[in-house]
mmCIF file of C-alpha atoms in Angstrom:
data_model
loop_
_atom_site.group_PDB
_atom_site.id
_atom_site.type_symbol
_atom_site.label_atom_id
_atom_site.label_comp_id
_atom_site.label_asym_id
_atom_site.label_seq_id
_atom_site.Cartn_x
_atom_site.Cartn_y
_atom_site.Cartn_z
ATOM 1 C CA MET A 1 -11.111 46.569 -20.540
ATOM 2 C CA GLY A 2 -9.962 43.180 -21.687
ATOM 3 C CA SER A 3 -9.366 40.338 -19.328
ATOM 4 C CA VAL A 4 -6.024 39.109 -18.495
ATOM 5 C CA SER A 5 -5.329 35.677 -19.819
ATOM 6 C CA ARG A 6 -3.761 32.856 -18.024
ATOM 7 C CA ARG A 7 -0.335 31.650 -19.086
ATOM 8 C CA PHE A 8 1.882 28.782 -17.845
ATOM 9 C CA ALA A 9 5.639 29.023 -17.654
ATOM 10 C CA ALA A 10 8.121 26.196 -17.119
ATOM 11 C CA LEU A 11 9.430 26.022 -13.513
ATOM 12 C CA THR A 12 13.008 27.250 -13.432
ATOM 13 C CA LEU A 13 15.428 28.677 -10.868
ATOM 14 C CA ASP A 14 14.442 32.132 -12.184
ATOM 15 C CA ASN A 15 10.713 31.802 -11.148
ATOM 16 C CA LEU A 16 11.182 29.293 -8.209
ATOM 17 C CA ASP A 17 10.331 32.163 -5.710
ATOM 18 C CA ASP A 18 6.897 32.535 -7.370
ATOM 19 C CA ILE A 19 5.655 29.132 -5.820
ATOM 20 C CA GLY A 20 5.756 30.996 -2.618
ATOM 21 C CA LEU A 21 5.208 29.643 0.940
ATOM 22 C CA PRO A 22 4.864 26.936 2.144
ATOM 23 C CA CYS A 23 6.263 24.922 -0.699
ATOM 24 C CA ARG A 24 9.310 27.223 -1.391
ATOM 25 C CA SER A 25 10.905 26.212 1.959
ATOM 26 C CA CYS A 26 9.460 22.629 2.112
ATOM 27 C CA VAL A 27 11.671 19.761 1.432
ATOM 28 C CA PHE A 28 9.198 17.002 2.446
ATOM 29 C CA TRP A 29 9.522 15.118 -0.820
ATOM 30 C CA GLU A 30 12.922 16.072 -1.850
ATOM 31 C CA LEU A 31 14.997 14.697 1.129
ATOM 32 C CA ASP A 32 14.804 11.384 3.039
ATOM 33 C CA ASP A 33 13.986 11.609 6.730
ATOM 34 C CA VAL A 34 17.638 11.859 8.021
ATOM 35 C CA ALA A 35 18.580 14.446 5.379
ATOM 36 C CA ARG A 36 15.323 16.456 5.811
ATOM 37 C CA THR A 37 15.902 16.534 9.673
ATOM 38 C CA GLY A 38 19.612 17.875 9.054
ATOM 39 C CA ALA A 39 18.340 20.485 6.613
ATOM 40 C CA ALA A 40 15.807 21.838 9.114
ATOM 41 C CA GLU A 41 18.577 21.981 11.926
ATOM 42 C CA THR A 42 21.613 23.178 10.227
ATOM 43 C CA ALA A 43 20.871 24.288 6.662
ATOM 44 C CA ASP A 44 18.590 26.586 4.796
ATOM 45 C CA PRO A 45 15.535 24.554 3.375
ATOM 46 C CA GLU A 46 15.082 27.218 0.726
ATOM 47 C CA LEU A 47 18.662 26.462 -0.508
ATOM 48 C CA GLU A 48 17.943 22.727 -0.393
ATOM 49 C CA LYS A 49 14.929 23.341 -2.508
ATOM 50 C CA GLU A 50 16.924 25.266 -5.045
ATOM 51 C CA ALA A 51 19.618 22.742 -5.220
ATOM 52 C CA TRP A 52 16.986 19.906 -5.912
ATOM 53 C CA VAL A 53 15.291 21.833 -8.614
ATOM 54 C CA SER A 54 18.656 22.635 -10.166
ATOM 55 C CA ALA A 55 19.721 18.968 -10.064
ATOM 56 C CA VAL A 56 16.351 17.754 -11.718
ATOM 57 C CA LEU A 57 16.701 20.419 -14.403
ATOM 58 C CA LEU A 58 20.294 19.474 -15.234
ATOM 59 C CA GLU A 59 19.817 15.765 -15.064
ATOM 60 C CA TRP A 60 16.263 15.249 -16.353
ATOM 61 C CA GLY A 61 14.662 18.550 -17.566
ATOM 62 C CA SER A 62 11.691 20.640 -16.768
ATOM 63 C CA CYS A 63 10.041 19.466 -13.450
ATOM 64 C CA GLY A 64 6.915 21.548 -13.171
ATOM 65 C CA SER A 65 5.136 24.902 -14.128
ATOM 66 C CA VAL A 66 3.770 27.969 -12.669
ATOM 67 C CA ALA A 67 0.371 29.522 -13.730
ATOM 68 C CA TYR A 68 0.133 33.160 -14.058
ATOM 69 C CA THR A 69 -2.569 35.719 -14.699
ATOM 70 C CA GLY A 70 -0.549 38.600 -16.078
ATOM 71 C CA ASP A 71 2.523 38.636 -13.935
ATOM 72 C CA THR A 72 0.746 37.376 -10.912
ATOM 73 C CA PRO A 73 1.364 33.704 -9.937
ATOM 74 C CA MET A 74 -1.800 31.734 -9.374
ATOM 75 C CA GLY A 75 -0.519 28.279 -8.667
ATOM 76 C CA TYR A 76 2.059 25.769 -9.639
ATOM 77 C CA VAL A 77 2.466 22.024 -10.187
ATOM 78 C CA ILE A 78 5.895 20.088 -9.599
ATOM 79 C CA TYR A 79 6.605 16.548 -10.974
ATOM 80 C CA ALA A 80 9.809 14.412 -11.300
ATOM 81 C CA PRO A 81 11.002 10.881 -11.744
ATOM 82 C CA PRO A 82 10.689 8.990 -8.500
ATOM 83 C CA THR A 83 14.401 8.544 -8.362
ATOM 84 C CA PHE A 84 14.542 12.259 -7.464
ATOM 85 C CA VAL A 85 11.897 11.990 -4.901
ATOM 86 C CA PRO A 86 13.405 10.108 -1.831
ATOM 87 C CA ARG A 87 10.455 10.504 0.357
ATOM 88 C CA SER A 88 8.128 8.474 -1.879
ATOM 89 C CA GLY A 89 9.694 5.222 -0.847
ATOM 90 C CA SER A 90 8.216 5.639 2.756
ATOM 91 C CA PHE A 91 4.530 5.431 1.519
ATOM 92 C CA PRO A 92 2.808 2.166 2.195
ATOM 93 C CA THR A 93 1.561 2.277 -1.551
ATOM 94 C CA SER A 94 4.926 2.682 -3.112
ATOM 95 C CA PRO A 95 6.747 2.384 -5.349
ATOM 96 C CA ILE A 96 5.654 4.534 -8.387
ATOM 97 C CA SER A 97 5.387 2.541 -11.583
ATOM 98 C CA ALA A 98 8.477 2.254 -13.644
ATOM 99 C CA ASP A 99 6.831 3.917 -16.708
ATOM 100 C CA ALA A 100 5.430 6.809 -14.582
ATOM 101 C CA ILE A 101 6.510 10.220 -13.469
ATOM 102 C CA GLN A 102 5.590 11.388 -9.923
ATOM 103 C CA LEU A 103 3.267 14.140 -9.404
ATOM 104 C CA VAL A 104 5.030 15.714 -6.429
ATOM 105 C CA THR A 105 2.612 18.464 -5.458
ATOM 106 C CA ALA A 106 0.487 21.179 -6.773
ATOM 107 C CA ARG A 107 -1.267 24.139 -5.226
ATOM 108 C CA VAL A 108 -3.460 27.078 -6.190
ATOM 109 C CA GLN A 109 -3.729 30.276 -4.278
ATOM 110 C CA PRO A 110 -6.569 29.913 -1.759
ATOM 111 C CA ASP A 111 -8.497 32.979 -2.988
ATOM 112 C CA LEU A 112 -8.373 31.578 -6.658
ATOM 113 C CA ARG A 113 -9.661 28.136 -6.038
ATOM 114 C CA GLY A 114 -12.626 26.755 -7.693
ATOM 115 C CA GLN A 115 -11.955 28.375 -11.176
ATOM 116 C CA GLY A 116 -10.509 25.327 -12.863
ATOM 117 C CA ILE A 117 -6.932 26.439 -12.467
ATOM 118 C CA GLY A 118 -5.849 23.168 -10.804
ATOM 119 C CA ARG A 119 -7.290 21.189 -13.682
ATOM 120 C CA ALA A 120 -5.674 23.345 -16.154
ATOM 121 C CA MET A 121 -2.243 22.987 -14.494
ATOM 122 C CA VAL A 122 -2.535 19.133 -14.465
ATOM 123 C CA GLN A 123 -3.720 19.039 -17.995
ATOM 124 C CA THR A 124 -0.671 21.317 -18.853
ATOM 125 C CA ALA A 125 1.699 18.872 -17.039
ATOM 126 C CA ALA A 126 0.017 15.885 -18.772
ATOM 127 C CA ARG A 127 0.444 17.506 -22.342
ATOM 128 C CA ASN A 128 4.043 18.411 -21.707
ATOM 129 C CA LEU A 129 5.126 15.136 -20.287
ATOM 130 C CA GLY A 130 3.292 13.231 -22.979
ATOM 131 C CA ARG A 131 5.162 15.056 -25.673
ATOM 132 C CA ARG A 132 8.276 13.858 -23.860
ATOM 133 C CA GLY A 133 7.352 10.401 -24.212
ATOM 134 C CA VAL A 134 6.058 9.694 -20.591
ATOM 135 C CA LYS A 135 3.231 7.225 -20.392
ATOM 136 C CA ALA A 136 1.751 8.185 -17.083
ATOM 137 C CA ILE A 137 1.647 10.320 -14.067
ATOM 138 C CA GLU A 138 1.102 8.855 -10.482
ATOM 139 C CA ALA A 139 0.702 10.493 -7.219
ATOM 140 C CA PHE A 140 0.313 9.472 -3.497
ATOM 141 C CA ALA A 141 -2.849 11.012 -2.544
ATOM 142 C CA ALA A 142 -4.410 11.884 0.679
ATOM 143 C CA ALA A 143 -7.771 10.063 1.352
ATOM 144 C CA ARG A 144 -8.421 12.006 4.635
ATOM 145 C CA ASN A 145 -10.407 15.179 4.939
ATOM 146 C CA ASP A 146 -7.540 17.275 6.329
ATOM 147 C CA PRO A 147 -4.414 16.119 4.190
ATOM 148 C CA PRO A 148 -0.852 17.514 4.712
ATOM 149 C CA SER A 149 -0.310 20.481 2.526
ATOM 150 C CA CYS A 150 2.226 18.457 0.497
ATOM 151 C CA LEU A 151 -0.287 15.891 -0.612
ATOM 152 C CA LEU A 152 -3.152 16.373 -2.940
ATOM 153 C CA PRO A 153 -6.649 15.176 -2.052
ATOM 154 C CA ALA A 154 -7.647 11.975 -3.705
ATOM 155 C CA ASP A 155 -10.992 13.463 -4.704
ATOM 156 C CA PHE A 156 -9.329 16.174 -6.506
ATOM 157 C CA LEU A 157 -7.121 13.790 -8.477
ATOM 158 C CA ARG A 158 -10.060 11.618 -9.319
ATOM 159 C CA ALA A 159 -11.828 14.676 -10.594
ATOM 160 C CA VAL A 160 -9.137 15.557 -13.137
ATOM 161 C CA GLY A 161 -8.837 12.008 -14.466
ATOM 162 C CA PHE A 162 -6.623 9.889 -12.125
ATOM 163 C CA LYS A 163 -7.705 6.402 -11.294
ATOM 164 C CA THR A 164 -6.692 4.294 -8.284
ATOM 165 C CA VAL A 165 -4.097 1.740 -8.865
ATOM 166 C CA ARG A 166 -3.228 0.960 -5.285
ATOM 167 C CA PRO A 167 -5.923 1.440 -2.719
ATOM 168 C CA HIS A 168 -5.083 2.537 0.823
ATOM 169 C CA PRO A 169 -7.468 4.026 3.519
ATOM 170 C CA ALA A 170 -5.136 6.957 4.051
ATOM 171 C CA TRP A 171 -2.561 7.135 1.220
ATOM 172 C CA PRO A 172 -3.851 5.597 -2.052
ATOM 173 C CA ARG A 173 -1.779 5.820 -5.070
ATOM 174 C CA LEU A 174 -3.521 7.119 -8.299
ATOM 175 C CA ARG A 175 -2.424 6.996 -11.954
ATOM 176 C CA LEU A 176 -3.341 9.295 -15.058
ATOM 177 C CA GLU A 177 -2.767 7.650 -18.412
ATOM 178 C CA LEU A 178 -1.238 10.398 -20.615
ATOM 179 C CA ARG A 179 -2.053 8.932 -24.042
ATOM 180 C CA THR A 180 -5.667 9.642 -23.589
ATOM 181 C CA VAL A 181 -5.262 13.062 -22.109
ATOM 182 C CA VAL A 182 -2.791 14.038 -24.972
ATOM 183 C CA THR A 183 -5.086 12.820 -27.584
ATOM 184 C CA LEU A 184 -8.056 14.473 -26.422
ATOM 185 C CA THR A 185 -6.195 17.831 -25.878
ATOM 186 C CA GLU A 186 -4.770 17.723 -29.372
ATOM 187 C CA GLU A 187 -8.278 16.852 -30.767
ATOM 188 C CA VAL A 188 -9.791 19.769 -28.961
ATOM 189 C CA GLU A 189 -7.099 22.102 -30.252
ATOM 190 C CA VAL A 190 -7.707 20.876 -33.847
ATOM 191 C CA ALA A 191 -11.424 21.268 -33.465
ATOM 192 C CA LEU A 192 -10.971 24.958 -32.150
ATOM 193 C CA ASP A 193 -8.593 25.709 -35.027
ATOM 194 C CA ARG A 194 -11.287 24.604 -37.485
ATOM 195 C CA ILE A 195 -14.010 26.590 -35.838
ATOM 196 C CA ILE A 196 -11.775 29.737 -35.870
ATOM 197 C CA ASP A 197 -11.231 29.067 -39.655
ATOM 198 C CA LEU A 198 -14.834 28.732 -40.197
ATOM 199 C CA VAL A 199 -15.749 32.089 -38.555
ATOM 200 C CA ARG A 200 -12.660 34.054 -39.666
ATOM 201 C CA PRO A 201 -13.875 36.528 -42.255
ATOM 202 C CA GLU A 202 -12.289 36.407 -45.651
ATOM 203 C CA PRO A 203 -9.882 39.269 -46.232
ATOM 204 C CA VAL A 204 -11.148 42.249 -48.431
ATOM 205 C CA LEU A 205 -9.031 42.716 -51.360
ATOM 206 C CA ARG A 206 -8.484 46.360 -52.217
ATOM 207 C CA PRO A 207 -7.060 47.716 -55.470
ATOM 208 C CA ILE A 208 -3.547 48.899 -55.288
#
């Protein structure tokens, strides 16, 4: 029985529910403090999340992807221009650089961690954004051992290629230059294509 391959689908309103909890009902990044408090008290955070994704899709384009094995979601990554992320302005290491897109959050299902899915999601995001002309991805990271679920650990980001551009004992800002990532990815794809061509058997011509 063959293994089920991984695939990555652009985040849209159709598959928004596949990101699951807690992110599906979390508006930590999407609303400022006043609006977030109001949403928690009087509105439905899931509807606020849906409205945010809809606005980014309409005004800017694809803002993330969901990783699947077969039809089962494995994880997701969400990113957007910092103008769509009001919460980012409250961090001591803000603002996000003018030439960068903010990596808002990413998550892999707990029972699937340690299999390289997180790295693959970041690489997919980097490749997609690089092809859209984006120069870099930046993120506010958590340097502590028990980060909030909305923030990615600084150690993980460094492990997948991010570098610190604004240090901080708790919330450093890290950056991934996309030119290098996209170039390396394309070189690997070309090399794989050449290897496949070398090992692909010649077709057998049969008489008609």
